[in-house]
PDB file of C-alpha atoms and ligand atoms in Angstrom:
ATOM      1  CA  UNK A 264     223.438 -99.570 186.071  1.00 46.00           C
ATOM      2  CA  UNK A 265     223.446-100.450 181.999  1.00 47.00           C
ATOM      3  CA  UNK A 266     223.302-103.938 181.118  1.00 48.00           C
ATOM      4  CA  UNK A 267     224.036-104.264 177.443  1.00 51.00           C
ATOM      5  CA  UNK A 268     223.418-107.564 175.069  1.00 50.00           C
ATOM      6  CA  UNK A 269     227.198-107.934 176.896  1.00 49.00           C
ATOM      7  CA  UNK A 270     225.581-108.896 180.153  1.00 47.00           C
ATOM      8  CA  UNK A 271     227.706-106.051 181.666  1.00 46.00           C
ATOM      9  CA  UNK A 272     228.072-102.694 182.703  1.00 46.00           C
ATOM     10  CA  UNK A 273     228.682-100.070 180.198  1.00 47.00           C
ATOM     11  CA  UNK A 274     232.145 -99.063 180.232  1.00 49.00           C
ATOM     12  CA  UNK A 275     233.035 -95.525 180.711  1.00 50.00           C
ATOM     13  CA  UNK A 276     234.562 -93.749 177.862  1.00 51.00           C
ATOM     14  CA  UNK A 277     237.820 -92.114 178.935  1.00 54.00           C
ATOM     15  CA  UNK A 278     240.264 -90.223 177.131  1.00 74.00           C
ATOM     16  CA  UNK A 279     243.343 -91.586 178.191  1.00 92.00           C
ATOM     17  CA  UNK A 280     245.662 -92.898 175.330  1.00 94.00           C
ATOM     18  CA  UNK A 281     245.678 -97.221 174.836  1.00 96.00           C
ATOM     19  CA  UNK A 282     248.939 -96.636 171.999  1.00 97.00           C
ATOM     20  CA  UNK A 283     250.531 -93.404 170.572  1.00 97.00           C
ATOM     21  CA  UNK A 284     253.234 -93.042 167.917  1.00 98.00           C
ATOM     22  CA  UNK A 285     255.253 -90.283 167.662  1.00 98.00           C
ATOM     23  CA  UNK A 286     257.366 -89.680 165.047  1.00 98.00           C
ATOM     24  CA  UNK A 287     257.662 -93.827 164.198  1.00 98.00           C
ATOM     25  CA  UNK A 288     259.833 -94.333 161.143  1.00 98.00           C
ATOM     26  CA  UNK A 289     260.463 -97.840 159.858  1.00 98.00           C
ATOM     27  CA  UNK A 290     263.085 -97.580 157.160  1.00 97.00           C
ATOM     28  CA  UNK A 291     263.209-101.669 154.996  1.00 96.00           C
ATOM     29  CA  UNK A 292     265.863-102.675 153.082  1.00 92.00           C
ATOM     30  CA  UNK A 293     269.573-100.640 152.446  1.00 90.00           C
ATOM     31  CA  UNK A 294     270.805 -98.652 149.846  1.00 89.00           C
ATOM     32  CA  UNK A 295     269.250 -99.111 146.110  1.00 88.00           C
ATOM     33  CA  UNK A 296     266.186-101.556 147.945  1.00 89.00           C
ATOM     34  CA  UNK A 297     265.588 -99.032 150.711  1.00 94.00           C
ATOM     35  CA  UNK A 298     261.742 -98.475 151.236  1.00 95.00           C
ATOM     36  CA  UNK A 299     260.874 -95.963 153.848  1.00 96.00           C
ATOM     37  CA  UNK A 300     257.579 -97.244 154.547  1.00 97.00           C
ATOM     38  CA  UNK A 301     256.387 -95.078 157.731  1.00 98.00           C
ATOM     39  CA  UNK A 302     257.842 -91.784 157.272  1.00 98.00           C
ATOM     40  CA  UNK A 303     257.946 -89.852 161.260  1.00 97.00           C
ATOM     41  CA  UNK A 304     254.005 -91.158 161.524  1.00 98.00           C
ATOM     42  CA  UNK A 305     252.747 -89.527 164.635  1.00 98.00           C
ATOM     43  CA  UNK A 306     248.999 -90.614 165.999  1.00 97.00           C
ATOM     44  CA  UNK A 307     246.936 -91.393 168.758  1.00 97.00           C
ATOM     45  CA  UNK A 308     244.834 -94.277 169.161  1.00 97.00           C
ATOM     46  CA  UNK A 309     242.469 -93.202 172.264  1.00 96.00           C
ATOM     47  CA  UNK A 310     240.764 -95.696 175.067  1.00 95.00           C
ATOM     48  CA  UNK A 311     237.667 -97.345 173.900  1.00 95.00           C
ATOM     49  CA  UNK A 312     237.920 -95.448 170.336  1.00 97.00           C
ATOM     50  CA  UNK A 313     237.557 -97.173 167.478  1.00 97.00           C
ATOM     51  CA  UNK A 314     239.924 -96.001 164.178  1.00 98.00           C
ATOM     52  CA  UNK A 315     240.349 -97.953 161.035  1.00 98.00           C
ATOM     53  CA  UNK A 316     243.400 -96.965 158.965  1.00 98.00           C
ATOM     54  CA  UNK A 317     242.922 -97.045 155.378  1.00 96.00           C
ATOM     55  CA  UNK A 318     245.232 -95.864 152.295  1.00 94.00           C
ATOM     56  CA  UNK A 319     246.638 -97.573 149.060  1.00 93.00           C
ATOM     57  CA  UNK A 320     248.537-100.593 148.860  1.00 91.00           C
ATOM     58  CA  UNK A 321     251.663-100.321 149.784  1.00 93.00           C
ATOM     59  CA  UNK A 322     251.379 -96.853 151.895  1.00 95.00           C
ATOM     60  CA  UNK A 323     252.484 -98.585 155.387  1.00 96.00           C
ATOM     61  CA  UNK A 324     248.979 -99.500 157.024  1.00 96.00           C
ATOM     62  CA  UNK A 325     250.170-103.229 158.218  1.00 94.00           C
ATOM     63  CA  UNK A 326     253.563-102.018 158.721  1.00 96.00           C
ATOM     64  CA  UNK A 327     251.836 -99.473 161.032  1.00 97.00           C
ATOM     65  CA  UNK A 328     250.175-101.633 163.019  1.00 96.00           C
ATOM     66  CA  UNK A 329     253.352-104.457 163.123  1.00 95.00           C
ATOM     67  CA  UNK A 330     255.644-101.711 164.424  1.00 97.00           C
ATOM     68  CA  UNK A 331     252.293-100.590 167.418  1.00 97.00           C
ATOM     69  CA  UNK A 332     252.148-104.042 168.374  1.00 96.00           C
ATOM     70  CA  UNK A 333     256.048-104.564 168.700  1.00 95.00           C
ATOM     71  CA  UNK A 334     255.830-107.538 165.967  1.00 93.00           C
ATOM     72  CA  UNK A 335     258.337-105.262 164.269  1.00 94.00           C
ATOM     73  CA  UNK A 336     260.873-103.278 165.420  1.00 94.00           C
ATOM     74  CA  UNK A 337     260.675 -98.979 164.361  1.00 96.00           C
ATOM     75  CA  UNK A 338     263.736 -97.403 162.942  1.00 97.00           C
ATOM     76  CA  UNK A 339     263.340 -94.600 164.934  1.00 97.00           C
ATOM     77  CA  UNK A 340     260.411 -92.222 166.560  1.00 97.00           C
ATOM     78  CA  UNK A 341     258.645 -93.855 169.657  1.00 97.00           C
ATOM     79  CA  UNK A 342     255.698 -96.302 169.627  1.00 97.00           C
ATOM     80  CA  UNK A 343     253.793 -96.742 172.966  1.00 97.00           C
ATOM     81  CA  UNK A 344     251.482 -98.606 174.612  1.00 96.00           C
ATOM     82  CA  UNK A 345     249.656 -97.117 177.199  1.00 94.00           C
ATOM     83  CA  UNK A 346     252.838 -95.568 179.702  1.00 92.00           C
ATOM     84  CA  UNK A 347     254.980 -98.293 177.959  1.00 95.00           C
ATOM     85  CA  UNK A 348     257.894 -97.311 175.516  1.00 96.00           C
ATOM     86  CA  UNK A 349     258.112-100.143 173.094  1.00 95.00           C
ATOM     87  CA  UNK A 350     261.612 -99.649 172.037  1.00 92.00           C
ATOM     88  CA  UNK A 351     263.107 -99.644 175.141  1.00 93.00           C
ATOM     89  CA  UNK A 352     262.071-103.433 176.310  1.00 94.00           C
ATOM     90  CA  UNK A 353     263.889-106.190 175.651  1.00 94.00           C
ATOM     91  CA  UNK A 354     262.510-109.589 173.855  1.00 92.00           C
ATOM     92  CA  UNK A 355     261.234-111.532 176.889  1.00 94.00           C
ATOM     93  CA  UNK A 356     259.732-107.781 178.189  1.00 95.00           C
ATOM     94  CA  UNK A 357     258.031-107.250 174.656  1.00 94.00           C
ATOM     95  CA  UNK A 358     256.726-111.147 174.215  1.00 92.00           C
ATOM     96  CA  UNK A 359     255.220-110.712 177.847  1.00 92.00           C
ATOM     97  CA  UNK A 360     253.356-107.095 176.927  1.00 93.00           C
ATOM     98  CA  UNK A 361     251.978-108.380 173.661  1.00 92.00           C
ATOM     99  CA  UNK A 362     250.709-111.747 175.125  1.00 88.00           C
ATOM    100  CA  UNK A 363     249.099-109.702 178.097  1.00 88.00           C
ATOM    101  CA  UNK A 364     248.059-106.537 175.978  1.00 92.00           C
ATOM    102  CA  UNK A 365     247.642-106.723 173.005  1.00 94.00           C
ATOM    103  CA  UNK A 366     245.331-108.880 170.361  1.00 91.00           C
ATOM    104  CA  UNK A 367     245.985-108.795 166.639  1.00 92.00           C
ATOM    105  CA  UNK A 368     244.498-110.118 163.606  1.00 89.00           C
ATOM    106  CA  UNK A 369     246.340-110.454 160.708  1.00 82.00           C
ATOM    107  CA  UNK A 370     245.647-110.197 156.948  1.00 72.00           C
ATOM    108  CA  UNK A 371     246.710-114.030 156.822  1.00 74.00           C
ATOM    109  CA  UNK A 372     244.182-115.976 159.870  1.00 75.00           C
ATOM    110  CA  UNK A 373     247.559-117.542 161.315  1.00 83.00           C
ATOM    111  CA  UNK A 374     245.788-120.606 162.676  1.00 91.00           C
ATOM    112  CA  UNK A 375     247.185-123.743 163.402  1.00 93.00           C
ATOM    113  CA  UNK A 376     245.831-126.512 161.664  1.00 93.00           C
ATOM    114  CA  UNK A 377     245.834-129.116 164.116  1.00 95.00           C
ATOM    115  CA  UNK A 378     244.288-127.536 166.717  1.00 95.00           C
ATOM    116  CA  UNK A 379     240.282-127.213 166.597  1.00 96.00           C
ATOM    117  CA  UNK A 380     238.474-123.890 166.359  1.00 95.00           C
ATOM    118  CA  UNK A 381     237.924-123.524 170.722  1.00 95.00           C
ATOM    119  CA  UNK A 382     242.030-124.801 171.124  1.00 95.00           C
ATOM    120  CA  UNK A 383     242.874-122.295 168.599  1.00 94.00           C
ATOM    121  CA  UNK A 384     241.258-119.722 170.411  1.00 94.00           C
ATOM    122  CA  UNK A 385     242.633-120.180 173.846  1.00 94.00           C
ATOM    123  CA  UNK A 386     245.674-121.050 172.876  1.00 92.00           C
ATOM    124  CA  UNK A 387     247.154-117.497 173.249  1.00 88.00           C
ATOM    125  CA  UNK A 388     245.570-117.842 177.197  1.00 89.00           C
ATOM    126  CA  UNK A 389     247.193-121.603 177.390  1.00 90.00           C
ATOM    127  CA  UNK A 390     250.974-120.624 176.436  1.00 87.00           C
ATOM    128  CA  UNK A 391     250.821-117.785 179.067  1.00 85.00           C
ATOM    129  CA  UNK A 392     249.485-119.961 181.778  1.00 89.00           C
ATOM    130  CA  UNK A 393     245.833-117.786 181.996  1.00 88.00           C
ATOM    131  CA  UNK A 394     242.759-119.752 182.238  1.00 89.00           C
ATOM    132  CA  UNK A 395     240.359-118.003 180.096  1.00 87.00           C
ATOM    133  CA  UNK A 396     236.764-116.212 181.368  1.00 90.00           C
ATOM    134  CA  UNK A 397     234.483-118.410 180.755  1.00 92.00           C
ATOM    135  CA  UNK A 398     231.641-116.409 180.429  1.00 91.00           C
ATOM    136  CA  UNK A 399     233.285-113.560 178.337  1.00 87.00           C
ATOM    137  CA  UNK A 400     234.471-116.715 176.049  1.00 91.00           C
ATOM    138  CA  UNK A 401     231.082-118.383 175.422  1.00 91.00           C
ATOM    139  CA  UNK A 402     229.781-114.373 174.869  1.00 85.00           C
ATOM    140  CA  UNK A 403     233.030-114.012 172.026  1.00 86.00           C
ATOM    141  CA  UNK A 404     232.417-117.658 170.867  1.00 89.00           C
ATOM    142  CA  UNK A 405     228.185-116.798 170.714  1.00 85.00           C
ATOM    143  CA  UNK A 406     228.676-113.520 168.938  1.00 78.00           C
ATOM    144  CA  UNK A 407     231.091-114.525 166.328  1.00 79.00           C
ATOM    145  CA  UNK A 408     228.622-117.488 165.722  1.00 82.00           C
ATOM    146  CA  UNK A 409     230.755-120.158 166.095  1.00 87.00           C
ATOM    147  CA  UNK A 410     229.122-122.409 168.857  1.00 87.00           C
ATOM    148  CA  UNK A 411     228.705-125.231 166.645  1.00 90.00           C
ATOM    149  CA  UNK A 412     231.780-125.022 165.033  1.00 92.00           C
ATOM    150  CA  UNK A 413     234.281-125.620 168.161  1.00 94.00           C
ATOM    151  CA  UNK A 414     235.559-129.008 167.222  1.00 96.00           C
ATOM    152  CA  UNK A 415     236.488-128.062 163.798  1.00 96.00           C
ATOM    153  CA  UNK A 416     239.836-127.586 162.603  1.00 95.00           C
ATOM    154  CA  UNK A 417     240.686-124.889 159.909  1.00 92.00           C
ATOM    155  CA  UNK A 418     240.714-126.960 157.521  1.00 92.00           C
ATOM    156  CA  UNK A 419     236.701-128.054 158.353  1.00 93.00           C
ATOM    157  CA  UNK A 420     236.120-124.434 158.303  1.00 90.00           C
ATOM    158  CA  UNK A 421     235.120-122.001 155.313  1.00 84.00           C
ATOM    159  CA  UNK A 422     236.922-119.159 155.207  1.00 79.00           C
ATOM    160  CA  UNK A 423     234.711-116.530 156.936  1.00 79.00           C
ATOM    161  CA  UNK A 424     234.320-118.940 159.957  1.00 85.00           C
ATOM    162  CA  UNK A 425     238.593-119.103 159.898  1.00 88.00           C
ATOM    163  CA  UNK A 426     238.557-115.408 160.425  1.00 83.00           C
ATOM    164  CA  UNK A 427     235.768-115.453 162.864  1.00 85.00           C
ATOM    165  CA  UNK A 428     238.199-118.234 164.841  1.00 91.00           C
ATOM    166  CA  UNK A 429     241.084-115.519 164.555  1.00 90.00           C
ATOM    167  CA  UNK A 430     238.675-112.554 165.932  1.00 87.00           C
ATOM    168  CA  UNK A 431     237.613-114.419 169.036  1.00 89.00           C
ATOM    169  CA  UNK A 432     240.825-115.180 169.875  1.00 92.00           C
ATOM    170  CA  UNK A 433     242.090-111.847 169.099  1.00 89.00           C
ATOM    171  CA  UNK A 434     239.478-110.974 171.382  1.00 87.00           C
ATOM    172  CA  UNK A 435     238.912-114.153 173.924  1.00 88.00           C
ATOM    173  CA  UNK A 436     242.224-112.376 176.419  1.00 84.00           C
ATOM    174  CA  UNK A 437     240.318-109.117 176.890  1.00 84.00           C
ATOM    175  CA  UNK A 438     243.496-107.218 175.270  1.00 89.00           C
ATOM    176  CA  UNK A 439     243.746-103.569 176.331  1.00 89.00           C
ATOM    177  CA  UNK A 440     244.299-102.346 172.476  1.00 94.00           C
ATOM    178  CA  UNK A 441     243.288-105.081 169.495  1.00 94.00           C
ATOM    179  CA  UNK A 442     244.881-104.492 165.753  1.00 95.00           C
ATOM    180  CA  UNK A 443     243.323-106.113 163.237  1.00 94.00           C
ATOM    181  CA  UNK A 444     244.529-105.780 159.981  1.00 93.00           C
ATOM    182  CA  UNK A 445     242.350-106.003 157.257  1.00 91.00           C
ATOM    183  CA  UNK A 446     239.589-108.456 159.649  1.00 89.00           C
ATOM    184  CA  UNK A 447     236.656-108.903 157.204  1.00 86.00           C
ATOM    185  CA  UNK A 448     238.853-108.940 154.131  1.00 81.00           C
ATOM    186  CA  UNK A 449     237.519-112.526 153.103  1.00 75.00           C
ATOM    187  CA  UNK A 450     234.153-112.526 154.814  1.00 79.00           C
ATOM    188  CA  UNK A 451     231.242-112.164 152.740  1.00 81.00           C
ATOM    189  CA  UNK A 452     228.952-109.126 153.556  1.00 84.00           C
ATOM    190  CA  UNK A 453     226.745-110.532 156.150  1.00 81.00           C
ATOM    191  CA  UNK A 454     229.859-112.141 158.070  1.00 78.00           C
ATOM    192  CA  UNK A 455     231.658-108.804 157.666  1.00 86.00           C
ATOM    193  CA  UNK A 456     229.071-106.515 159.345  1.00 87.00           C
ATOM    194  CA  UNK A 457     228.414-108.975 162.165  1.00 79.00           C
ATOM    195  CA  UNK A 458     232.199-108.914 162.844  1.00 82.00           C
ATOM    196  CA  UNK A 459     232.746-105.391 162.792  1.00 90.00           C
ATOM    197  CA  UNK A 460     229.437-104.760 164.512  1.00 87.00           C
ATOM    198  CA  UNK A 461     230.870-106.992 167.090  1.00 80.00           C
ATOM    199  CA  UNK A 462     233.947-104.873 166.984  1.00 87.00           C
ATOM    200  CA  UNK A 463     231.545-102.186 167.504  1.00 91.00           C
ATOM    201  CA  UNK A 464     230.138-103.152 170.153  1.00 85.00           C
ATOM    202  CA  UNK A 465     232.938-103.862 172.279  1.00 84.00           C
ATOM    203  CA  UNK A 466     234.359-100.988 171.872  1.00 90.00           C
ATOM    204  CA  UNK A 467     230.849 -98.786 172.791  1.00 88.00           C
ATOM    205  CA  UNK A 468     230.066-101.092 175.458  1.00 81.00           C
ATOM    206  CA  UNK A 469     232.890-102.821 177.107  1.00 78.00           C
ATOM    207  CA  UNK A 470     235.323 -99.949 176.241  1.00 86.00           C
ATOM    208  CA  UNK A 471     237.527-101.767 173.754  1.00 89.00           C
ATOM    209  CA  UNK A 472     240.639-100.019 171.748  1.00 95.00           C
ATOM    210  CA  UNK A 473     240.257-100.988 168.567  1.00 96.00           C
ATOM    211  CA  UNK A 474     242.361 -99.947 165.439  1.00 97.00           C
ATOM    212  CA  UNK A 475     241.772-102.023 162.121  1.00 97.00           C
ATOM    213  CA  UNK A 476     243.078-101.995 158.633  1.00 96.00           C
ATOM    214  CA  UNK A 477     240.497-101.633 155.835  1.00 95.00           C
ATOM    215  CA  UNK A 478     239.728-100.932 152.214  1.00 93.00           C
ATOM    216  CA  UNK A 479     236.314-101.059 152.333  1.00 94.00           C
ATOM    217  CA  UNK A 480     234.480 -97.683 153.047  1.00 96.00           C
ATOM    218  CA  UNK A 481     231.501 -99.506 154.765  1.00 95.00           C
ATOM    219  CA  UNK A 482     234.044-101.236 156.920  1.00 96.00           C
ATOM    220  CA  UNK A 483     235.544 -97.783 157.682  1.00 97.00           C
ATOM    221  CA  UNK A 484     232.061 -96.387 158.606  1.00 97.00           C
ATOM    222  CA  UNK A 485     231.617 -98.476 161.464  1.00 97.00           C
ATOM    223  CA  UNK A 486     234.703 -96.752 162.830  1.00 98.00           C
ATOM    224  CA  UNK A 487     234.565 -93.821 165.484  1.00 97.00           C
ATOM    225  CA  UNK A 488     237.602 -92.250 163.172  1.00 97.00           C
ATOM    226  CA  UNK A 489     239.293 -92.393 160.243  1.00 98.00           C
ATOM    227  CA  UNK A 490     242.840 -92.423 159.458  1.00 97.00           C
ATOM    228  CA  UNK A 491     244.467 -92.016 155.694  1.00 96.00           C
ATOM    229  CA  UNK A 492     247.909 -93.104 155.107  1.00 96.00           C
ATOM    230  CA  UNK A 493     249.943 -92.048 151.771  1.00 95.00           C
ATOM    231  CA  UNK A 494     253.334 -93.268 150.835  1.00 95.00           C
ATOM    232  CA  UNK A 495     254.299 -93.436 154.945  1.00 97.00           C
ATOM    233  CA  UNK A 496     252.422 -90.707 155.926  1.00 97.00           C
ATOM    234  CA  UNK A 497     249.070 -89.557 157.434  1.00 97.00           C
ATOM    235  CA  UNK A 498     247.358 -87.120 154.958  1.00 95.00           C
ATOM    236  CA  UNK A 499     244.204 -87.114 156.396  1.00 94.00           C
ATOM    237  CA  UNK A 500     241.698 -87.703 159.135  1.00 96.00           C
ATOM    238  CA  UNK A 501     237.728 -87.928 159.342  1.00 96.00           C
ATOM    239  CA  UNK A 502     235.985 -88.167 162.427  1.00 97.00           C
ATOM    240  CA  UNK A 503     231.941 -89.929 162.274  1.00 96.00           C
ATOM    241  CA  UNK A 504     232.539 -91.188 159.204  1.00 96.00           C
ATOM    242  CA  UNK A 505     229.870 -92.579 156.560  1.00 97.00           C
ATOM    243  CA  UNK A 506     230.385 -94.588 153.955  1.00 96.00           C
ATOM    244  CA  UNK A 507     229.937 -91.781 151.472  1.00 96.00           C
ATOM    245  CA  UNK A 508     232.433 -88.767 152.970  1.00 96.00           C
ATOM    246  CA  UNK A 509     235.077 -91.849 152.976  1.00 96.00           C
ATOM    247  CA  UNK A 510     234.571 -92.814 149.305  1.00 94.00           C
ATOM    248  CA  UNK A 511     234.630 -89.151 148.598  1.00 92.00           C
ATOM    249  CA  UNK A 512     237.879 -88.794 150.383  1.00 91.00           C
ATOM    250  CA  UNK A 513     239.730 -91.864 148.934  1.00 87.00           C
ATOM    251  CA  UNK A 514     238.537 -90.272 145.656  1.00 85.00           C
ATOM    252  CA  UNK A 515     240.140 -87.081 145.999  1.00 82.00           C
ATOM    253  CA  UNK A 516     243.251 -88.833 147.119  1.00 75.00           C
ATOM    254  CA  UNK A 517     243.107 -90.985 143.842  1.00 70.00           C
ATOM    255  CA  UNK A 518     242.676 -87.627 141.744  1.00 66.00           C
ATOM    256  CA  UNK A 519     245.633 -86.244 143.266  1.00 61.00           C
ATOM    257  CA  UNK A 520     247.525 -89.203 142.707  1.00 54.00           C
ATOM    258  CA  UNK A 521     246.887 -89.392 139.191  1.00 53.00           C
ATOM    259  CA  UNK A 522     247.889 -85.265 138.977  1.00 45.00           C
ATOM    260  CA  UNK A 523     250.906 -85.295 140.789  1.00 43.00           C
TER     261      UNK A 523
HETATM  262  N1  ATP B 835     259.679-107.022 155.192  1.00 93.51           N
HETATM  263  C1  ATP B 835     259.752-106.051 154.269  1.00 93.51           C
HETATM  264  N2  ATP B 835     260.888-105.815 153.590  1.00 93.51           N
HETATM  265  C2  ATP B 835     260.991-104.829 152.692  1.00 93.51           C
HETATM  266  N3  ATP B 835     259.978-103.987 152.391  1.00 93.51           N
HETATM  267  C3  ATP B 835     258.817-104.175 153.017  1.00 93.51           C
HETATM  268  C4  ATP B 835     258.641-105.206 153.987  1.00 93.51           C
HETATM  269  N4  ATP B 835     257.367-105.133 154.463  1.00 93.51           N
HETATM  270  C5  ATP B 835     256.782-104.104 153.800  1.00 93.51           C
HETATM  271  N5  ATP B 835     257.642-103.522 152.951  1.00 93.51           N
HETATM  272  C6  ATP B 835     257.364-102.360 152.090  1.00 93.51           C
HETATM  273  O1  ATP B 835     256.894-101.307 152.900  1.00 93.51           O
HETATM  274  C7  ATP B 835     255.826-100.621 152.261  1.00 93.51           C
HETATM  275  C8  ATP B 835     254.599-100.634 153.153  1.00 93.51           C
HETATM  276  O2  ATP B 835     254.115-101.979 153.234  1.00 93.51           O
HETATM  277  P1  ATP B 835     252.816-102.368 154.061  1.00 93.51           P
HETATM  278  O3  ATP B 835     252.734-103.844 154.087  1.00 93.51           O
HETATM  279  O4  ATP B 835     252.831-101.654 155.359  1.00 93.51           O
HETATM  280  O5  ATP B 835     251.662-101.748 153.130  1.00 93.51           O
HETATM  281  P2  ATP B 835     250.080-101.780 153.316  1.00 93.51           P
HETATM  282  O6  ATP B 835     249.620-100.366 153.348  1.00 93.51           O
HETATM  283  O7  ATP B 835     249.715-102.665 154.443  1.00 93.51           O
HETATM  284  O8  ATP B 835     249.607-102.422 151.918  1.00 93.51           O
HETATM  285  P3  ATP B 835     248.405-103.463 151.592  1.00 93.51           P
HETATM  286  O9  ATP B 835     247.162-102.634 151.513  1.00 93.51           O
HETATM  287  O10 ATP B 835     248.793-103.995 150.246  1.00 93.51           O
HETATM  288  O11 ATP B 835     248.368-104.519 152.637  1.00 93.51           O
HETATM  289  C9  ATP B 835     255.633-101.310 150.915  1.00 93.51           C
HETATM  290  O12 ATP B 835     256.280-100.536 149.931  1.00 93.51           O
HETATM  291  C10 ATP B 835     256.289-102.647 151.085  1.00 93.51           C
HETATM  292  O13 ATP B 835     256.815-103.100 149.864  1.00 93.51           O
HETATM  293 MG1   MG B 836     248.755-104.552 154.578  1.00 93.51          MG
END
């Protein structure tokens, strides 16, 4: 048996899928206004793999991950988690999967300001009745350093410690498949890399899906996988990726932008 700075048994990579999209097209807007922003997108996001999506403004990322984690509906194409077809559930079927499934961090920390830090983080667990693990909670709470800080409310908090409040409780549920959209977008760089080593970590060691939204090549690197969106579409993929090959890649893309 492993035991990992967890305090549990390595998890066993599989290959199944956590979330696949299949020819997902989310079509805003009518007529004149009418943005196609995912254009027949399909991808795989594997168990206990970890993928960060990355691309220019604008070329569907977030919308991406809103129409994987059913906080948008597609226009057409499939989206799946696990066995489960998104489209076909109804709104008490969807609110129940995402509650019990899935964690997500947005670009904006969504927390509510008069709850502290610790309510803020349960309070996913409270609304759907679940009374948290304690001792994965202290380890999310201890490893996003914010043991000192569980009284707080956001508004006692910098803004690298709000984002660390909306990882653990992105994380505090155990969700099969986390999103996190852009996660260490306004943490400095030593906040950053102990989030997304955390992020890491749990997916290495405790077998976590995670797919996040970044910019930031270094960010990227931490990933198992890359994926490049352009204009609604995936253009590219890297697999190991280092800082460098991604900066090289996002280059390219620029260069061909600027030809075309
Ligand atoms: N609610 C909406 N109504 C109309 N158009 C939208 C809506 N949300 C997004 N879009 C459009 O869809 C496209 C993709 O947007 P999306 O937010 O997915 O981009 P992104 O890759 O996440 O960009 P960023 O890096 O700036 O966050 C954009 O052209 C955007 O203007
Ligand atoms: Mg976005």
């Amino acid at each position: 048996m492993t035991t990992t700075p967890f305090g549990v048994q390595t998890a066993v990579r599989t290959t199944a899928v956590a979330a696949r999209a299949t020819d997902l097209t989310k079509v805003y807007g009518q007529g004149e206004t009418q943005v196609v922003a995912l254009d027949a997108v399909s991808v795989e996001f594997r168990q206990a793999e970890f993928t960060a999506i990355m691309g220019p403004s604008g070329s569907g990322k977030s919308t991406l991950m809103h129409c994987m984690a059913g906080l948008d509906s597609v226009s057409g194409g499939s989206a799946r988690i696990g066995d489960t077809e998104l489209t076909s559930l109804n709104d008490k079927k969807l609110t129940r999967l995402r509650r019990d499934k899935i964690g997500f961090i947005f670009q904006a920390f969504n927390l509510l300001p008069t709850l502290n830090a610790l309510e803020n983080i349960t309070l996913p667990m409270d609304i759907a009745g679940r009374k948290p693990d304690k001792q994965w909670l202290d380890m999310v709470v201890d490893t996003v350093g914010l043991s000192g800080r569980l009284k707080h409310r956001p508004n006692q908090l910098s803004g690298g410690q709000q984002q660390r409040v909306a990882v653990a409780r992105a994380l505090a549920g155990r969700p099969e498949i986390m999103f996190a959209d852009e996660p260490t977008g306004n943490l400095d760089s030593r906040s950053g890399a102990e989030v997304l080593g955390f992020l890491r970590n749990s997916v290495r060691e405790l077998g976590q899906t995670v797919v996040m939204v970044t910019h930031d090549p270094v960010a990227a690197s931490y990933a198992d996988r890359v994926v490049f969106l352009a204009d609604g579409r995936i253009v590219d993929e890297l697999r190991e990726p280092t800082a460098d090959a991604v900066l090289d890649r996002m280059k390219r893309f620029d260069a061909k932008g600027r030809t075309s």
